Amino acid sequence: MPLFSLPRRMIEETFHVLRSCGDNRRECQLYWVSSWNDPLKLLEVVHPRHLSSAYALSIDSGWINEFWNDLADRGMGVRVQVHTHPSEAFHSATDDAYPLLPEAGFLSLVIPDFAMGPVGFDRAYLTEIQSDGSWQQVDIEARIQIDG
Ligand SMILES: [Zn+2]
């Protein structure tokens, strides 16, 4: 099982973005990206242009196209998508149906309470796309290590 390394500044930035964008009443989503040269070392938080409500979120398709081009130009890839839920963290049927990247090994992290709780993985939910395309919940500590 590959173990991703997440710099502490990235978990802090993640909560900052999720809280300021979501304002404790809207979902927010962002991505953790890394280089193809060293895929397990997460490097950047990317906050997409999106619309959202308390229970739904849609990413601007023009933004997505620019994002793919930018990642390709820089030799980077998205490893983890992160989004908030109003209370409990889990994967809804919509979450299952529309990952950013429908690819085995892609990880989706859900943060409860619009990320208003403590910075970290308390009550968070991590799930991974399997080789048959299904999702399976995985242990967060086994897959993501906060460094620094
Ligand atoms: Zn947002």
PDB file of C-alpha atoms and ligand atoms in Angstrom:
ATOM      1  CA  MET A   1       0.000   0.000   0.000  1.00  0.00           C
ATOM      2  CA  PRO A   2       1.612   3.301  -1.039  1.00  0.00           C
ATOM      3  CA  LEU A   3       1.918   5.788   1.827  1.00  0.00           C
ATOM      4  CA  PHE A   4       1.556   9.433   0.842  1.00  0.00           C
ATOM      5  CA  SER A   5       3.488  12.072   2.698  1.00  0.00           C
ATOM      6  CA  LEU A   6       1.531  15.242   3.412  1.00  0.00           C
ATOM      7  CA  PRO A   7       3.428  18.306   4.681  1.00  0.00           C
ATOM      8  CA  ARG A   8       1.786  19.843   7.754  1.00  0.00           C
ATOM      9  CA  ARG A   9       1.490  23.182   5.923  1.00  0.00           C
ATOM     10  CA  MET A  10      -0.790  21.419   3.392  1.00  0.00           C
ATOM     11  CA  ILE A  11      -3.268  20.103   5.985  1.00  0.00           C
ATOM     12  CA  GLU A  12      -3.342  23.604   7.504  1.00  0.00           C
ATOM     13  CA  GLU A  13      -3.899  25.215   4.103  1.00  0.00           C
ATOM     14  CA  THR A  14      -6.576  22.609   3.316  1.00  0.00           C
ATOM     15  CA  PHE A  15      -8.607  23.432   6.417  1.00  0.00           C
ATOM     16  CA  HIS A  16      -8.125  27.144   5.850  1.00  0.00           C
ATOM     17  CA  VAL A  17      -9.515  26.904   2.301  1.00  0.00           C
ATOM     18  CA  LEU A  18     -12.378  24.541   3.213  1.00  0.00           C
ATOM     19  CA  ARG A  19     -13.452  26.847   6.059  1.00  0.00           C
ATOM     20  CA  SER A  20     -13.108  30.166   4.281  1.00  0.00           C
ATOM     21  CA  CYS A  21     -14.778  28.985   1.065  1.00  0.00           C
ATOM     22  CA  GLY A  22     -17.458  26.882   2.799  1.00  0.00           C
ATOM     23  CA  ASP A  23     -18.281  29.429   5.516  1.00  0.00           C
ATOM     24  CA  ASN A  24     -19.786  26.623   7.641  1.00  0.00           C
ATOM     25  CA  ARG A  25     -22.727  26.314   5.226  1.00  0.00           C
ATOM     26  CA  ARG A  26     -21.460  25.099   1.851  1.00  0.00           C
ATOM     27  CA  GLU A  27     -19.443  22.142   0.668  1.00  0.00           C
ATOM     28  CA  CYS A  28     -15.989  22.791  -0.698  1.00  0.00           C
ATOM     29  CA  GLN A  29     -13.603  20.583  -2.656  1.00  0.00           C
ATOM     30  CA  LEU A  30      -9.905  20.706  -3.346  1.00  0.00           C
ATOM     31  CA  TYR A  31      -7.124  18.499  -4.675  1.00  0.00           C
ATOM     32  CA  TRP A  32      -3.736  17.343  -3.440  1.00  0.00           C
ATOM     33  CA  VAL A  33      -1.240  17.049  -6.244  1.00  0.00           C
ATOM     34  CA  SER A  34       2.312  15.784  -6.617  1.00  0.00           C
ATOM     35  CA  SER A  35       4.954  15.354  -9.263  1.00  0.00           C
ATOM     36  CA  TRP A  36       5.155  12.220 -11.428  1.00  0.00           C
ATOM     37  CA  ASN A  37       8.846  12.088 -10.444  1.00  0.00           C
ATOM     38  CA  ASP A  38       7.945  11.547  -6.801  1.00  0.00           C
ATOM     39  CA  PRO A  39       4.208  10.792  -6.707  1.00  0.00           C
ATOM     40  CA  LEU A  40       4.007   9.916  -2.997  1.00  0.00           C
ATOM     41  CA  LYS A  41       5.285  13.321  -1.883  1.00  0.00           C
ATOM     42  CA  LEU A  42       2.246  15.598  -1.937  1.00  0.00           C
ATOM     43  CA  LEU A  43       3.224  19.140  -2.870  1.00  0.00           C
ATOM     44  CA  GLU A  44       0.287  21.456  -3.480  1.00  0.00           C
ATOM     45  CA  VAL A  45      -3.303  22.191  -2.533  1.00  0.00           C
ATOM     46  CA  VAL A  46      -5.409  23.226  -5.530  1.00  0.00           C
ATOM     47  CA  HIS A  47      -8.819  24.828  -4.988  1.00  0.00           C
ATOM     48  CA  PRO A  48     -11.014  24.556  -8.106  1.00  0.00           C
ATOM     49  CA  ARG A  49     -13.485  27.100  -9.355  1.00  0.00           C
ATOM     50  CA  HIS A  50     -16.794  25.624  -8.216  1.00  0.00           C
ATOM     51  CA  LEU A  51     -20.363  26.268  -7.194  1.00  0.00           C
ATOM     52  CA  SER A  52     -21.699  24.620  -4.084  1.00  0.00           C
ATOM     53  CA  SER A  53     -24.513  24.355  -1.605  1.00  0.00           C
ATOM     54  CA  ALA A  54     -24.837  22.542   1.706  1.00  0.00           C
ATOM     55  CA  TYR A  55     -25.300  19.216  -0.099  1.00  0.00           C
ATOM     56  CA  ALA A  56     -23.867  19.536  -3.587  1.00  0.00           C
ATOM     57  CA  LEU A  57     -20.924  20.849  -5.499  1.00  0.00           C
ATOM     58  CA  SER A  58     -20.124  21.299  -9.163  1.00  0.00           C
ATOM     59  CA  ILE A  59     -16.731  22.098 -10.622  1.00  0.00           C
ATOM     60  CA  ASP A  60     -16.471  24.572 -13.506  1.00  0.00           C
ATOM     61  CA  SER A  61     -15.711  22.480 -16.610  1.00  0.00           C
ATOM     62  CA  GLY A  62     -13.591  25.216 -18.213  1.00  0.00           C
ATOM     63  CA  TRP A  63     -11.492  25.361 -15.087  1.00  0.00           C
ATOM     64  CA  ILE A  64     -11.049  21.547 -15.161  1.00  0.00           C
ATOM     65  CA  ASN A  65      -9.709  21.674 -18.731  1.00  0.00           C
ATOM     66  CA  GLU A  66      -7.183  24.370 -17.817  1.00  0.00           C
ATOM     67  CA  PHE A  67      -6.233  22.375 -14.729  1.00  0.00           C
ATOM     68  CA  TRP A  68      -5.471  19.185 -16.740  1.00  0.00           C
ATOM     69  CA  ASN A  69      -3.344  21.196 -19.163  1.00  0.00           C
ATOM     70  CA  ASP A  70      -1.460  22.920 -16.369  1.00  0.00           C
ATOM     71  CA  LEU A  71      -0.781  19.602 -14.593  1.00  0.00           C
ATOM     72  CA  ALA A  72       0.449  17.999 -17.816  1.00  0.00           C
ATOM     73  CA  ASP A  73       2.739  20.979 -18.518  1.00  0.00           C
ATOM     74  CA  ARG A  74       4.259  20.717 -15.055  1.00  0.00           C
ATOM     75  CA  GLY A  75       4.511  16.908 -14.869  1.00  0.00           C
ATOM     76  CA  MET A  76       2.086  16.777 -11.969  1.00  0.00           C
ATOM     77  CA  GLY A  77      -0.922  14.603 -11.131  1.00  0.00           C
ATOM     78  CA  VAL A  78      -3.865  14.639  -8.720  1.00  0.00           C
ATOM     79  CA  ARG A  79      -3.568  11.932  -6.053  1.00  0.00           C
ATOM     80  CA  VAL A  80      -6.331  12.834  -3.593  1.00  0.00           C
ATOM     81  CA  GLN A  81      -9.587  14.770  -3.800  1.00  0.00           C
ATOM     82  CA  VAL A  82     -10.763  16.308  -0.549  1.00  0.00           C
ATOM     83  CA  HIS A  83     -14.262  17.587   0.166  1.00  0.00           C
ATOM     84  CA  THR A  84     -16.424  18.564   3.088  1.00  0.00           C
ATOM     85  CA  HIS A  85     -19.818  17.382   4.309  1.00  0.00           C
ATOM     86  CA  PRO A  86     -22.203  19.264   6.626  1.00  0.00           C
ATOM     87  CA  SER A  87     -21.944  16.702   9.445  1.00  0.00           C
ATOM     88  CA  GLU A  88     -20.895  13.060   9.062  1.00  0.00           C
ATOM     89  CA  ALA A  89     -18.035  12.195   6.680  1.00  0.00           C
ATOM     90  CA  PHE A  90     -18.876   9.386   4.218  1.00  0.00           C
ATOM     91  CA  HIS A  91     -19.151   8.831   0.479  1.00  0.00           C
ATOM     92  CA  SER A  92     -22.575   9.509  -0.997  1.00  0.00           C
ATOM     93  CA  ALA A  93     -23.823   7.777  -4.159  1.00  0.00           C
ATOM     94  CA  THR A  94     -23.028  11.006  -6.037  1.00  0.00           C
ATOM     95  CA  ASP A  95     -19.532  11.060  -4.549  1.00  0.00           C
ATOM     96  CA  ASP A  96     -19.066   7.464  -5.760  1.00  0.00           C
ATOM     97  CA  ALA A  97     -20.366   8.288  -9.219  1.00  0.00           C
ATOM     98  CA  TYR A  98     -18.322  11.425  -9.957  1.00  0.00           C
ATOM     99  CA  PRO A  99     -14.717  11.246  -8.802  1.00  0.00           C
ATOM    100  CA  LEU A 100     -12.387  13.768 -10.435  1.00  0.00           C
ATOM    101  CA  LEU A 101     -10.299  10.840 -11.674  1.00  0.00           C
ATOM    102  CA  PRO A 102     -12.026   7.465 -12.142  1.00  0.00           C
ATOM    103  CA  GLU A 103      -8.846   5.466 -11.803  1.00  0.00           C
ATOM    104  CA  ALA A 104      -7.679   2.603  -9.525  1.00  0.00           C
ATOM    105  CA  GLY A 105      -5.731   3.969  -6.551  1.00  0.00           C
ATOM    106  CA  PHE A 106      -7.378   7.398  -6.639  1.00  0.00           C
ATOM    107  CA  LEU A 107      -8.173   8.519  -3.101  1.00  0.00           C
ATOM    108  CA  SER A 108     -11.115  10.572  -1.870  1.00  0.00           C
ATOM    109  CA  LEU A 109     -11.022  12.142   1.583  1.00  0.00           C
ATOM    110  CA  VAL A 110     -14.174  13.522   3.205  1.00  0.00           C
ATOM    111  CA  ILE A 111     -13.924  15.996   6.095  1.00  0.00           C
ATOM    112  CA  PRO A 112     -16.939  16.311   8.457  1.00  0.00           C
ATOM    113  CA  ASP A 113     -18.624  19.465   9.831  1.00  0.00           C
ATOM    114  CA  PHE A 114     -17.613  21.707   6.906  1.00  0.00           C
ATOM    115  CA  ALA A 115     -14.036  21.393   8.293  1.00  0.00           C
ATOM    116  CA  MET A 116     -14.932  23.525  11.329  1.00  0.00           C
ATOM    117  CA  GLY A 117     -13.500  20.870  13.717  1.00  0.00           C
ATOM    118  CA  PRO A 118      -9.843  20.341  14.626  1.00  0.00           C
ATOM    119  CA  VAL A 119      -7.253  20.381  11.824  1.00  0.00           C
ATOM    120  CA  GLY A 120      -6.470  16.742  11.039  1.00  0.00           C
ATOM    121  CA  PHE A 121      -8.222  13.468  10.295  1.00  0.00           C
ATOM    122  CA  ASP A 122     -10.652  13.223  13.258  1.00  0.00           C
ATOM    123  CA  ARG A 123     -13.862  11.550  12.003  1.00  0.00           C
ATOM    124  CA  ALA A 124     -12.668  11.962   8.423  1.00  0.00           C
ATOM    125  CA  TYR A 125     -13.383   9.263   5.841  1.00  0.00           C
ATOM    126  CA  LEU A 126     -10.969   7.987   3.211  1.00  0.00           C
ATOM    127  CA  THR A 127     -11.959   5.756   0.313  1.00  0.00           C
ATOM    128  CA  GLU A 128     -10.069   4.402  -2.684  1.00  0.00           C
ATOM    129  CA  ILE A 129     -11.026   3.284  -6.168  1.00  0.00           C
ATOM    130  CA  GLN A 130     -10.327  -0.429  -6.634  1.00  0.00           C
ATOM    131  CA  SER A 131      -9.179  -2.123  -9.833  1.00  0.00           C
ATOM    132  CA  ASP A 132     -12.773  -3.207 -10.564  1.00  0.00           C
ATOM    133  CA  GLY A 133     -13.930   0.416 -10.275  1.00  0.00           C
ATOM    134  CA  SER A 134     -15.643   0.026  -6.902  1.00  0.00           C
ATOM    135  CA  TRP A 135     -14.761   2.123  -3.854  1.00  0.00           C
ATOM    136  CA  GLN A 136     -13.412   0.752  -0.611  1.00  0.00           C
ATOM    137  CA  GLN A 137     -12.889   2.591   2.652  1.00  0.00           C
ATOM    138  CA  VAL A 138      -9.252   2.580   3.732  1.00  0.00           C
ATOM    139  CA  ASP A 139      -7.461   3.429   6.970  1.00  0.00           C
ATOM    140  CA  ILE A 140      -6.244   7.042   6.738  1.00  0.00           C
ATOM    141  CA  GLU A 141      -3.078   6.555   8.788  1.00  0.00           C
ATOM    142  CA  ALA A 142      -2.127   3.605   6.559  1.00  0.00           C
ATOM    143  CA  ARG A 143      -2.217   5.788   3.438  1.00  0.00           C
ATOM    144  CA  ILE A 144      -1.456   9.396   4.416  1.00  0.00           C
ATOM    145  CA  GLN A 145       1.243  10.486   6.826  1.00  0.00           C
ATOM    146  CA  ILE A 146       1.413  14.100   7.998  1.00  0.00           C
ATOM    147  CA  ASP A 147       5.029  15.279   8.024  1.00  0.00           C
ATOM    148  CA  GLY A 148       6.802  18.260   9.462  1.00  0.00           C
TER     149      GLY A 148
HETATM  150 ZN    ZN B   1     -14.284  25.837  -2.306  1.00  0.00          ZN
END
